[in-house]
Amino acid sequence: MTRILNALVAAVVVAIGASLAAQNSAPDIAFDSNADLLKTPDNVYVGEIGGVGQNSKGQIFVYTRTGHPYATLGDNRTFLRGGSRLFVFDKTGKFERELGQDVYGFNAAIGLRVDPQDNVWTIDVAASQVVKFDPEGRVALVLGRKPEAINVRTGAPGGGGRGGAEGGGGRGPAEGGRAGAPAAPEAGRGQAGGGGRGAPGSGLPGSTFSRPTDVAWDRAGNIYIADGIANTNRVAKFDKDGRFIRQWGSTGSENGQFMGVKSLAVDAQGNVYAADAGNKRIQVFDGDGNFKSQFGNIGTPLTMCMTTGSTQYIYISHSGDPDGMEDAAIYKVALDGRIVGKFGSAGKLPKQFGLANSIDCRNENELLVGEMTNWRVQKVTLKAAR
């Protein structure tokens, strides 16, 4: 027994050493950074960046935890509002306007994406909603629904003194613990408050989300939602009009399972890449959710962005500690998992990152990086792409 245990320990040490060596041996990519990109009016401030994206005109959209949140309390429920705002800047970073004032689903920003048609999608981890704005700034589609009844009294049935899903817990990208470490699901339960019959963490079919974190699309316009970082670990697929098609995933470490599905990307062939933060890997599926492959050596993935050129790459943000102040980098990775290079480190200075929770890579060598703990968007220009 002792020999077997020693062999297992040795194998783990070798695996960890190989993983660290692969990360440390990744070539550095030289880059410049503008850490003072956004220019806001005197009475407008940018807080924790939930998401940043750019449209075909160069306009920059920032979904930020800036505002004056307030809660309405009753005997057994609470509603939180006003904790996030959606700002629009021109391509130089000059403030233009605000969208979605007082939108019901703006509570705690966790992500933003701009699709190929210039629609802007916000992902809110506290409201458990994904909202699509058309290019004119009008609400075009809402996926998900805020919980209608949340126990707020300690010891109330089903409440457990947690304060409710709408409150969102912590303020980091994983909302309540180490980055990518979701709350453990109750055995045999699916969605929060649901009592699903599937595997633990598989959630309920449809758009009843439990703290979703990202959205992506394929060429046909099908919508993929990462759901999520609470007690659900699934990817949900909808058609372009928001009708539910299918879902896959549950809580665990096997192929097709997740421990905090944090980010999504879809390549030109329709393959879906899912950042499995708790398991420190990227899993690859076809559009129907069939597992194809996986790769690691990219640390704890907080977010991804896939380029759109003839040869596609993925930028993956890594943070090795809860605040992103000790270990951080952004990796450039080929679709087969080969690490092309990395850039950046942890910290608060220009060219350093504090929980880089969002990346826009519309231009492969000119990125926008949104940071949670540093309350800013950096414009990164890569000097050596390959």
mmCIF file of C-alpha atoms in Angstrom:
data_model
loop_
_atom_site.group_PDB
_atom_site.id
_atom_site.type_symbol
_atom_site.label_atom_id
_atom_site.label_comp_id
_atom_site.label_asym_id
_atom_site.label_seq_id
_atom_site.Cartn_x
_atom_site.Cartn_y
_atom_site.Cartn_z
ATOM 1 C CA MET A 1 0.000 0.000 0.000
ATOM 2 C CA THR A 2 2.844 2.384 0.902
ATOM 3 C CA ARG A 3 4.534 1.759 -2.437
ATOM 4 C CA ILE A 4 1.298 2.431 -4.299
ATOM 5 C CA LEU A 5 0.720 5.666 -2.349
ATOM 6 C CA ASN A 6 4.267 6.832 -2.988
ATOM 7 C CA ALA A 7 3.877 6.092 -6.677
ATOM 8 C CA LEU A 8 0.656 8.090 -6.834
ATOM 9 C CA VAL A 9 2.236 11.048 -5.052
ATOM 10 C CA ALA A 10 5.225 10.932 -7.382
ATOM 11 C CA ALA A 11 2.942 10.869 -10.416
ATOM 12 C CA VAL A 12 1.024 13.914 -9.156
ATOM 13 C CA VAL A 13 4.267 15.797 -8.496
ATOM 14 C CA VAL A 14 5.526 14.993 -12.003
ATOM 15 C CA ALA A 15 2.223 16.096 -13.556
ATOM 16 C CA ILE A 16 2.199 19.373 -11.625
ATOM 17 C CA GLY A 17 5.834 19.994 -12.484
ATOM 18 C CA ALA A 18 5.191 19.348 -16.160
ATOM 19 C CA SER A 19 2.204 21.693 -16.116
ATOM 20 C CA LEU A 20 4.177 24.498 -14.455
ATOM 21 C CA ALA A 21 7.111 23.942 -16.790
ATOM 22 C CA ALA A 22 4.836 24.203 -19.812
ATOM 23 C CA GLN A 23 3.389 27.464 -18.548
ATOM 24 C CA ASN A 24 6.758 28.950 -17.590
ATOM 25 C CA SER A 25 8.397 27.930 -20.865
ATOM 26 C CA ALA A 26 5.818 29.739 -22.990
ATOM 27 C CA PRO A 27 7.632 32.463 -24.968
ATOM 28 C CA ASP A 28 6.925 36.041 -23.931
ATOM 29 C CA ILE A 29 5.114 38.234 -26.442
ATOM 30 C CA ALA A 30 6.329 41.833 -26.466
ATOM 31 C CA PHE A 31 3.509 44.362 -26.159
ATOM 32 C CA ASP A 32 2.560 47.948 -25.435
ATOM 33 C CA SER A 33 -0.368 49.069 -23.317
ATOM 34 C CA ASN A 34 -2.583 52.094 -22.860
ATOM 35 C CA ALA A 35 -3.922 51.757 -19.312
ATOM 36 C CA ASP A 36 -5.685 55.128 -19.403
ATOM 37 C CA LEU A 37 -7.902 54.496 -22.401
ATOM 38 C CA LEU A 38 -11.377 55.427 -21.135
ATOM 39 C CA LYS A 39 -12.250 59.104 -20.652
ATOM 40 C CA THR A 40 -15.419 59.628 -18.624
ATOM 41 C CA PRO A 41 -17.258 62.794 -17.548
ATOM 42 C CA ASP A 42 -16.423 64.167 -14.121
ATOM 43 C CA ASN A 43 -19.477 62.588 -12.509
ATOM 44 C CA VAL A 44 -19.176 59.153 -14.164
ATOM 45 C CA TYR A 45 -16.852 56.458 -12.895
ATOM 46 C CA VAL A 46 -15.857 53.050 -14.184
ATOM 47 C CA GLY A 47 -15.765 50.333 -11.521
ATOM 48 C CA GLU A 48 -15.135 46.605 -11.689
ATOM 49 C CA ILE A 49 -15.194 45.661 -15.371
ATOM 50 C CA GLY A 50 -17.640 42.856 -16.030
ATOM 51 C CA GLY A 51 -17.135 42.958 -19.784
ATOM 52 C CA VAL A 52 -15.721 44.975 -22.667
ATOM 53 C CA GLY A 53 -16.300 44.686 -26.411
ATOM 54 C CA GLN A 54 -15.943 46.621 -29.645
ATOM 55 C CA ASN A 55 -18.239 46.800 -32.679
ATOM 56 C CA SER A 56 -17.379 47.071 -36.371
ATOM 57 C CA LYS A 57 -17.354 50.891 -36.121
ATOM 58 C CA GLY A 58 -14.772 50.837 -33.367
ATOM 59 C CA GLN A 59 -17.168 51.855 -30.595
ATOM 60 C CA ILE A 60 -16.235 50.407 -27.211
ATOM 61 C CA PHE A 61 -18.900 48.997 -24.869
ATOM 62 C CA VAL A 62 -18.138 48.556 -21.176
ATOM 63 C CA TYR A 63 -20.427 46.703 -18.767
ATOM 64 C CA THR A 64 -19.256 47.795 -15.337
ATOM 65 C CA ARG A 65 -20.228 47.397 -11.703
ATOM 66 C CA THR A 66 -20.829 51.098 -11.349
ATOM 67 C CA GLY A 67 -23.998 52.535 -9.875
ATOM 68 C CA HIS A 68 -26.108 52.809 -6.776
ATOM 69 C CA PRO A 69 -27.528 49.351 -6.032
ATOM 70 C CA TYR A 70 -30.563 49.113 -3.821
ATOM 71 C CA ALA A 71 -32.694 46.253 -2.588
ATOM 72 C CA THR A 72 -36.416 45.955 -1.945
ATOM 73 C CA LEU A 73 -37.093 43.588 0.941
ATOM 74 C CA GLY A 74 -40.251 41.709 1.902
ATOM 75 C CA ASP A 75 -41.005 38.917 4.331
ATOM 76 C CA ASN A 76 -39.404 36.229 2.183
ATOM 77 C CA ARG A 77 -37.850 37.883 -0.854
ATOM 78 C CA THR A 78 -35.452 40.548 -1.970
ATOM 79 C CA PHE A 79 -34.821 42.298 -5.287
ATOM 80 C CA LEU A 80 -31.522 44.001 -6.023
ATOM 81 C CA ARG A 81 -31.304 46.665 -8.734
ATOM 82 C CA GLY A 82 -29.033 49.281 -10.180
ATOM 83 C CA GLY A 83 -25.638 47.736 -9.444
ATOM 84 C CA SER A 84 -24.249 47.890 -12.996
ATOM 85 C CA ARG A 85 -24.218 50.236 -15.984
ATOM 86 C CA LEU A 86 -23.496 49.933 -19.699
ATOM 87 C CA PHE A 87 -21.295 52.706 -21.135
ATOM 88 C CA VAL A 88 -20.436 53.497 -24.762
ATOM 89 C CA PHE A 89 -17.136 55.104 -25.817
ATOM 90 C CA ASP A 90 -15.780 55.999 -29.248
ATOM 91 C CA LYS A 91 -12.717 54.212 -30.617
ATOM 92 C CA THR A 92 -10.390 56.689 -28.904
ATOM 93 C CA GLY A 93 -11.959 56.020 -25.492
ATOM 94 C CA LYS A 94 -14.040 59.209 -25.336
ATOM 95 C CA PHE A 95 -17.356 58.783 -23.506
ATOM 96 C CA GLU A 96 -20.429 58.906 -25.764
ATOM 97 C CA ARG A 97 -23.492 57.758 -23.853
ATOM 98 C CA GLU A 98 -25.070 55.198 -21.541
ATOM 99 C CA LEU A 99 -27.397 52.384 -22.580
ATOM 100 C CA GLY A 100 -30.000 50.455 -20.615
ATOM 101 C CA GLN A 101 -30.515 52.825 -17.684
ATOM 102 C CA ASP A 102 -32.660 51.107 -15.043
ATOM 103 C CA VAL A 103 -32.810 47.836 -16.981
ATOM 104 C CA TYR A 104 -34.235 45.183 -14.674
ATOM 105 C CA GLY A 105 -31.391 42.768 -15.404
ATOM 106 C CA PHE A 106 -28.506 45.097 -14.486
ATOM 107 C CA ASN A 107 -27.311 43.931 -11.056
ATOM 108 C CA ALA A 108 -23.753 42.545 -11.089
ATOM 109 C CA ALA A 109 -21.943 42.625 -14.435
ATOM 110 C CA ILE A 110 -19.964 39.496 -15.282
ATOM 111 C CA GLY A 111 -19.586 39.632 -19.077
ATOM 112 C CA LEU A 112 -20.222 41.460 -22.347
ATOM 113 C CA ARG A 113 -19.895 40.366 -25.955
ATOM 114 C CA VAL A 114 -20.516 42.088 -29.304
ATOM 115 C CA ASP A 115 -21.734 39.706 -32.010
ATOM 116 C CA PRO A 116 -20.877 39.876 -35.746
ATOM 117 C CA GLN A 117 -24.037 41.919 -36.406
ATOM 118 C CA ASP A 118 -22.972 44.556 -33.818
ATOM 119 C CA ASN A 119 -25.579 43.510 -31.264
ATOM 120 C CA VAL A 120 -24.347 43.990 -27.691
ATOM 121 C CA TRP A 121 -24.985 41.222 -25.163
ATOM 122 C CA THR A 122 -24.667 41.728 -21.405
ATOM 123 C CA ILE A 123 -24.330 38.848 -18.948
ATOM 124 C CA ASP A 124 -25.386 39.510 -15.359
ATOM 125 C CA VAL A 125 -24.403 37.081 -12.641
ATOM 126 C CA ALA A 126 -26.814 38.368 -9.979
ATOM 127 C CA ALA A 127 -29.897 38.790 -12.170
ATOM 128 C CA SER A 128 -29.090 35.467 -13.919
ATOM 129 C CA GLN A 129 -29.991 37.102 -17.223
ATOM 130 C CA VAL A 130 -28.460 37.634 -20.647
ATOM 131 C CA VAL A 131 -29.744 40.745 -22.443
ATOM 132 C CA LYS A 132 -29.278 41.502 -26.142
ATOM 133 C CA PHE A 133 -29.241 45.128 -27.325
ATOM 134 C CA ASP A 134 -29.549 45.849 -31.037
ATOM 135 C CA PRO A 135 -27.068 48.237 -32.733
ATOM 136 C CA GLU A 136 -29.389 51.170 -31.913
ATOM 137 C CA GLY A 137 -29.324 50.348 -28.213
ATOM 138 C CA ARG A 138 -32.820 48.834 -27.925
ATOM 139 C CA VAL A 139 -33.464 45.647 -25.955
ATOM 140 C CA ALA A 140 -33.950 42.909 -28.556
ATOM 141 C CA LEU A 141 -33.891 39.682 -26.529
ATOM 142 C CA VAL A 142 -33.842 38.624 -22.874
ATOM 143 C CA LEU A 143 -32.754 35.172 -21.757
ATOM 144 C CA GLY A 144 -33.177 34.109 -18.154
ATOM 145 C CA ARG A 145 -35.325 35.389 -15.333
ATOM 146 C CA LYS A 146 -34.557 36.921 -11.975
ATOM 147 C CA PRO A 147 -35.646 34.741 -9.048
ATOM 148 C CA GLU A 148 -39.089 35.759 -7.852
ATOM 149 C CA ALA A 149 -38.836 34.384 -4.329
ATOM 150 C CA ILE A 150 -35.607 34.267 -2.385
ATOM 151 C CA ASN A 151 -35.372 33.216 1.237
ATOM 152 C CA VAL A 152 -33.491 35.832 3.223
ATOM 153 C CA ARG A 153 -34.075 34.657 6.790
ATOM 154 C CA THR A 154 -31.377 32.461 8.305
ATOM 155 C CA GLY A 155 -32.677 28.946 8.756
ATOM 156 C CA ALA A 156 -35.677 29.418 6.483
ATOM 157 C CA PRO A 157 -36.450 26.286 4.433
ATOM 158 C CA GLY A 158 -34.110 26.216 1.475
ATOM 159 C CA GLY A 159 -32.506 29.468 2.496
ATOM 160 C CA GLY A 160 -29.533 28.345 4.504
ATOM 161 C CA GLY A 161 -28.745 31.940 5.424
ATOM 162 C CA ARG A 162 -27.080 32.566 2.038
ATOM 163 C CA GLY A 163 -28.900 35.815 1.349
ATOM 164 C CA GLY A 164 -30.284 34.776 -2.013
ATOM 165 C CA ALA A 165 -28.946 34.110 -5.478
ATOM 166 C CA GLU A 166 -29.754 37.632 -6.557
ATOM 167 C CA GLY A 167 -27.262 39.105 -4.148
ATOM 168 C CA GLY A 168 -24.498 37.361 -5.999
ATOM 169 C CA GLY A 169 -22.186 36.652 -3.060
ATOM 170 C CA GLY A 170 -18.659 37.947 -3.569
ATOM 171 C CA ARG A 171 -17.502 40.507 -6.091
ATOM 172 C CA GLY A 172 -14.797 38.666 -7.985
ATOM 173 C CA PRO A 173 -15.216 36.803 -11.275
ATOM 174 C CA ALA A 174 -16.189 33.591 -9.525
ATOM 175 C CA GLU A 175 -18.482 35.529 -7.186
ATOM 176 C CA GLY A 176 -17.752 34.085 -3.815
ATOM 177 C CA GLY A 177 -14.523 32.140 -3.604
ATOM 178 C CA ARG A 178 -11.396 31.301 -5.517
ATOM 179 C CA ALA A 179 -11.563 32.130 -9.171
ATOM 180 C CA GLY A 180 -13.336 29.284 -10.914
ATOM 181 C CA ALA A 181 -14.326 27.451 -7.745
ATOM 182 C CA PRO A 182 -18.135 27.234 -7.719
ATOM 183 C CA ALA A 183 -20.286 26.437 -4.747
ATOM 184 C CA ALA A 184 -20.821 22.716 -4.349
ATOM 185 C CA PRO A 185 -24.237 21.639 -5.623
ATOM 186 C CA GLU A 186 -26.632 19.748 -3.434
ATOM 187 C CA ALA A 187 -26.720 16.053 -4.288
ATOM 188 C CA GLY A 188 -29.421 15.199 -6.768
ATOM 189 C CA ARG A 189 -30.380 18.827 -7.366
ATOM 190 C CA GLY A 190 -30.168 20.643 -10.641
ATOM 191 C CA GLN A 191 -30.952 24.344 -10.889
ATOM 192 C CA ALA A 192 -31.152 26.467 -7.744
ATOM 193 C CA GLY A 193 -34.602 26.062 -6.281
ATOM 194 C CA GLY A 194 -35.464 23.510 -8.940
ATOM 195 C CA GLY A 195 -34.836 19.975 -7.777
ATOM 196 C CA GLY A 196 -33.713 18.827 -11.219
ATOM 197 C CA ARG A 197 -33.669 15.096 -11.957
ATOM 198 C CA GLY A 198 -30.414 15.050 -13.869
ATOM 199 C CA ALA A 199 -26.879 14.641 -12.599
ATOM 200 C CA PRO A 200 -25.740 17.095 -9.904
ATOM 201 C CA GLY A 201 -25.135 20.475 -11.479
ATOM 202 C CA SER A 202 -26.830 19.663 -14.774
ATOM 203 C CA GLY A 203 -29.470 22.360 -14.283
ATOM 204 C CA LEU A 204 -32.937 22.608 -15.752
ATOM 205 C CA PRO A 205 -33.546 22.659 -19.520
ATOM 206 C CA GLY A 206 -34.241 26.155 -20.814
ATOM 207 C CA SER A 207 -33.253 29.652 -19.775
ATOM 208 C CA THR A 208 -33.544 29.294 -16.027
ATOM 209 C CA PHE A 209 -29.939 30.195 -15.315
ATOM 210 C CA SER A 210 -27.955 30.046 -12.101
ATOM 211 C CA ARG A 211 -25.380 32.841 -12.373
ATOM 212 C CA PRO A 212 -24.473 32.637 -16.072
ATOM 213 C CA THR A 213 -21.092 33.962 -17.151
ATOM 214 C CA ASP A 214 -20.754 34.136 -20.945
ATOM 215 C CA VAL A 215 -22.419 33.962 -24.358
ATOM 216 C CA ALA A 216 -21.171 32.901 -27.812
ATOM 217 C CA TRP A 217 -22.647 32.185 -31.268
ATOM 218 C CA ASP A 218 -22.005 29.976 -34.263
ATOM 219 C CA ARG A 219 -22.309 31.003 -37.910
ATOM 220 C CA ALA A 220 -25.989 30.024 -38.000
ATOM 221 C CA GLY A 221 -26.698 32.428 -35.147
ATOM 222 C CA ASN A 222 -27.298 29.738 -32.529
ATOM 223 C CA ILE A 223 -26.667 31.045 -29.024
ATOM 224 C CA TYR A 224 -24.525 29.269 -26.414
ATOM 225 C CA ILE A 225 -24.701 30.285 -22.737
ATOM 226 C CA ALA A 226 -22.179 29.351 -20.032
ATOM 227 C CA ASP A 227 -24.203 28.486 -16.933
ATOM 228 C CA GLY A 228 -22.422 28.812 -14.610
ATOM 229 C CA ILE A 229 -20.462 29.299 -11.467
ATOM 230 C CA ALA A 230 -23.087 28.573 -8.815
ATOM 231 C CA ASN A 231 -24.607 25.092 -8.484
ATOM 232 C CA THR A 232 -25.074 24.549 -12.199
ATOM 233 C CA ASN A 233 -22.361 23.403 -14.611
ATOM 234 C CA ARG A 234 -23.791 23.284 -18.103
ATOM 235 C CA VAL A 235 -23.709 24.848 -21.558
ATOM 236 C CA ALA A 236 -27.170 25.738 -22.893
ATOM 237 C CA LYS A 237 -27.857 26.100 -26.628
ATOM 238 C CA PHE A 238 -30.648 28.240 -28.132
ATOM 239 C CA ASP A 239 -31.578 29.113 -31.688
ATOM 240 C CA LYS A 240 -31.136 32.653 -32.993
ATOM 241 C CA ASP A 241 -34.603 33.616 -31.724
ATOM 242 C CA GLY A 242 -33.935 32.399 -28.188
ATOM 243 C CA ARG A 243 -35.732 29.033 -28.346
ATOM 244 C CA PHE A 244 -34.049 26.371 -26.240
ATOM 245 C CA ILE A 245 -32.470 23.527 -28.222
ATOM 246 C CA ARG A 246 -30.339 21.437 -25.857
ATOM 247 C CA GLN A 247 -27.846 21.499 -23.012
ATOM 248 C CA TRP A 248 -24.872 19.495 -21.815
ATOM 249 C CA GLY A 249 -22.648 19.249 -18.774
ATOM 250 C CA SER A 250 -22.847 18.563 -15.044
ATOM 251 C CA THR A 251 -20.599 18.989 -12.025
ATOM 252 C CA GLY A 252 -17.393 16.954 -12.001
ATOM 253 C CA SER A 253 -14.001 16.455 -13.594
ATOM 254 C CA GLU A 254 -14.745 13.867 -16.277
ATOM 255 C CA ASN A 255 -14.968 14.692 -19.967
ATOM 256 C CA GLY A 256 -18.050 16.836 -20.509
ATOM 257 C CA GLN A 257 -18.250 17.877 -16.857
ATOM 258 C CA PHE A 258 -17.261 21.198 -15.328
ATOM 259 C CA MET A 259 -16.206 22.811 -12.092
ATOM 260 C CA GLY A 260 -17.178 26.343 -13.016
ATOM 261 C CA VAL A 261 -17.797 26.821 -16.750
ATOM 262 C CA LYS A 262 -16.570 30.403 -16.969
ATOM 263 C CA SER A 263 -16.226 31.348 -20.647
ATOM 264 C CA LEU A 264 -17.140 30.192 -24.168
ATOM 265 C CA ALA A 265 -15.858 30.603 -27.705
ATOM 266 C CA VAL A 266 -16.944 29.092 -31.033
ATOM 267 C CA ASP A 267 -14.578 28.546 -33.970
ATOM 268 C CA ALA A 268 -15.336 28.823 -37.692
ATOM 269 C CA GLN A 269 -16.199 25.109 -37.862
ATOM 270 C CA GLY A 270 -18.798 25.428 -35.099
ATOM 271 C CA ASN A 271 -16.776 23.772 -32.342
ATOM 272 C CA VAL A 272 -17.524 25.092 -28.861
ATOM 273 C CA TYR A 273 -14.625 25.818 -26.482
ATOM 274 C CA ALA A 274 -15.525 25.961 -22.792
ATOM 275 C CA ALA A 275 -13.235 27.341 -20.087
ATOM 276 C CA ASP A 276 -13.520 24.857 -17.214
ATOM 277 C CA ALA A 277 -11.982 27.072 -14.534
ATOM 278 C CA GLY A 278 -12.117 24.718 -11.557
ATOM 279 C CA ASN A 279 -10.511 21.909 -13.559
ATOM 280 C CA LYS A 280 -7.948 24.285 -15.131
ATOM 281 C CA ARG A 281 -8.645 23.232 -18.698
ATOM 282 C CA ILE A 282 -10.381 24.088 -21.942
ATOM 283 C CA GLN A 283 -12.834 21.487 -23.242
ATOM 284 C CA VAL A 284 -13.847 21.308 -26.896
ATOM 285 C CA PHE A 285 -17.262 20.075 -28.097
ATOM 286 C CA ASP A 286 -19.137 19.966 -31.367
ATOM 287 C CA GLY A 287 -22.256 22.115 -31.690
ATOM 288 C CA ASP A 288 -24.414 19.327 -30.247
ATOM 289 C CA GLY A 289 -22.332 19.023 -27.086
ATOM 290 C CA ASN A 290 -20.374 15.910 -28.005
ATOM 291 C CA PHE A 291 -16.942 15.947 -26.351
ATOM 292 C CA LYS A 292 -14.040 16.153 -28.804
ATOM 293 C CA SER A 293 -10.867 17.087 -26.925
ATOM 294 C CA GLN A 294 -9.343 19.132 -24.134
ATOM 295 C CA PHE A 295 -6.126 20.936 -23.247
ATOM 296 C CA GLY A 296 -4.559 22.537 -20.195
ATOM 297 C CA ASN A 297 -1.318 24.271 -19.190
ATOM 298 C CA ILE A 298 -3.145 27.614 -19.272
ATOM 299 C CA GLY A 299 -3.589 28.049 -15.505
ATOM 300 C CA THR A 300 -7.046 29.003 -14.216
ATOM 301 C CA PRO A 301 -8.953 30.368 -17.234
ATOM 302 C CA LEU A 302 -11.108 33.400 -16.389
ATOM 303 C CA THR A 303 -12.118 34.371 -19.911
ATOM 304 C CA MET A 304 -11.387 33.618 -23.556
ATOM 305 C CA CYS A 305 -11.547 35.444 -26.862
ATOM 306 C CA MET A 306 -11.233 33.788 -30.270
ATOM 307 C CA THR A 307 -9.800 35.653 -33.253
ATOM 308 C CA THR A 308 -11.628 35.693 -36.575
ATOM 309 C CA GLY A 309 -8.794 35.514 -39.107
ATOM 310 C CA SER A 310 -8.054 32.671 -41.515
ATOM 311 C CA THR A 311 -5.913 31.075 -38.787
ATOM 312 C CA GLN A 312 -7.756 31.335 -35.500
ATOM 313 C CA TYR A 313 -6.218 31.685 -32.050
ATOM 314 C CA ILE A 314 -7.630 31.907 -28.548
ATOM 315 C CA TYR A 315 -6.538 34.463 -25.977
ATOM 316 C CA ILE A 316 -6.982 33.044 -22.480
ATOM 317 C CA SER A 317 -6.723 35.079 -19.290
ATOM 318 C CA HIS A 318 -5.221 33.244 -16.325
ATOM 319 C CA SER A 319 -5.265 34.189 -12.653
ATOM 320 C CA GLY A 320 -3.625 31.961 -10.092
ATOM 321 C CA ASP A 321 -5.011 33.643 -6.972
ATOM 322 C CA PRO A 322 -8.423 35.041 -5.957
ATOM 323 C CA ASP A 323 -7.450 38.714 -6.387
ATOM 324 C CA GLY A 324 -5.173 38.351 -9.382
ATOM 325 C CA MET A 325 -2.363 40.120 -7.566
ATOM 326 C CA GLU A 326 0.160 37.279 -7.315
ATOM 327 C CA ASP A 327 -0.030 35.322 -10.545
ATOM 328 C CA ALA A 328 -1.576 36.375 -13.838
ATOM 329 C CA ALA A 329 -0.945 36.229 -17.576
ATOM 330 C CA ILE A 330 -2.742 36.158 -20.897
ATOM 331 C CA TYR A 331 -1.923 33.216 -23.165
ATOM 332 C CA LYS A 332 -2.169 33.066 -26.930
ATOM 333 C CA VAL A 333 -3.113 29.508 -27.871
ATOM 334 C CA ALA A 334 -3.633 27.646 -31.138
ATOM 335 C CA LEU A 335 -6.892 25.741 -31.502
ATOM 336 C CA ASP A 336 -5.116 22.445 -30.849
ATOM 337 C CA GLY A 337 -3.956 23.723 -27.450
ATOM 338 C CA ARG A 338 -0.412 24.634 -28.472
ATOM 339 C CA ILE A 339 0.712 27.704 -26.501
ATOM 340 C CA VAL A 340 2.046 30.322 -28.921
ATOM 341 C CA GLY A 341 3.121 32.755 -26.191
ATOM 342 C CA LYS A 342 2.056 34.779 -23.201
ATOM 343 C CA PHE A 343 2.201 38.351 -21.984
ATOM 344 C CA GLY A 344 1.527 40.377 -18.848
ATOM 345 C CA SER A 345 1.853 39.705 -15.140
ATOM 346 C CA ALA A 346 -0.085 40.345 -11.940
ATOM 347 C CA GLY A 347 -0.220 43.847 -10.522
ATOM 348 C CA LYS A 348 -1.704 47.324 -10.794
ATOM 349 C CA LEU A 349 0.777 49.053 -13.115
ATOM 350 C CA PRO A 350 0.336 49.416 -16.876
ATOM 351 C CA LYS A 351 1.029 46.103 -18.656
ATOM 352 C CA GLN A 352 -0.026 44.260 -15.501
ATOM 353 C CA PHE A 353 -3.431 42.701 -14.866
ATOM 354 C CA GLY A 354 -5.763 42.388 -11.885
ATOM 355 C CA LEU A 355 -8.389 39.737 -12.648
ATOM 356 C CA ALA A 356 -8.582 40.222 -16.411
ATOM 357 C CA ASN A 357 -12.209 39.137 -16.676
ATOM 358 C CA SER A 358 -12.911 40.160 -20.280
ATOM 359 C CA ILE A 359 -10.963 40.260 -23.556
ATOM 360 C CA ASP A 360 -12.004 41.688 -26.921
ATOM 361 C CA CYS A 361 -9.867 40.503 -29.854
ATOM 362 C CA ARG A 362 -11.694 41.835 -32.907
ATOM 363 C CA ASN A 363 -8.201 42.779 -34.068
ATOM 364 C CA GLU A 364 -5.814 39.878 -33.431
ATOM 365 C CA ASN A 365 -2.910 42.096 -32.364
ATOM 366 C CA GLU A 366 -4.869 44.905 -30.702
ATOM 367 C CA LEU A 367 -6.842 43.759 -27.660
ATOM 368 C CA LEU A 368 -9.103 45.358 -25.093
ATOM 369 C CA VAL A 369 -8.679 43.845 -21.627
ATOM 370 C CA GLY A 370 -11.177 44.570 -18.844
ATOM 371 C CA GLU A 371 -9.994 44.161 -15.261
ATOM 372 C CA MET A 372 -12.041 43.556 -12.125
ATOM 373 C CA THR A 373 -9.693 44.607 -9.345
ATOM 374 C CA ASN A 374 -7.969 47.450 -11.227
ATOM 375 C CA TRP A 375 -11.219 49.083 -12.439
ATOM 376 C CA ARG A 376 -9.959 49.780 -15.950
ATOM 377 C CA VAL A 377 -9.757 48.722 -19.572
ATOM 378 C CA GLN A 378 -6.294 48.403 -21.067
ATOM 379 C CA LYS A 379 -5.685 48.610 -24.795
ATOM 380 C CA VAL A 380 -2.959 46.080 -25.543
ATOM 381 C CA THR A 381 -0.951 46.155 -28.762
ATOM 382 C CA LEU A 382 1.103 43.040 -29.440
ATOM 383 C CA LYS A 383 4.494 43.550 -31.091
ATOM 384 C CA ALA A 384 5.174 39.902 -31.863
ATOM 385 C CA ALA A 385 2.062 37.920 -32.761
ATOM 386 C CA ARG A 386 3.831 34.600 -33.426
#
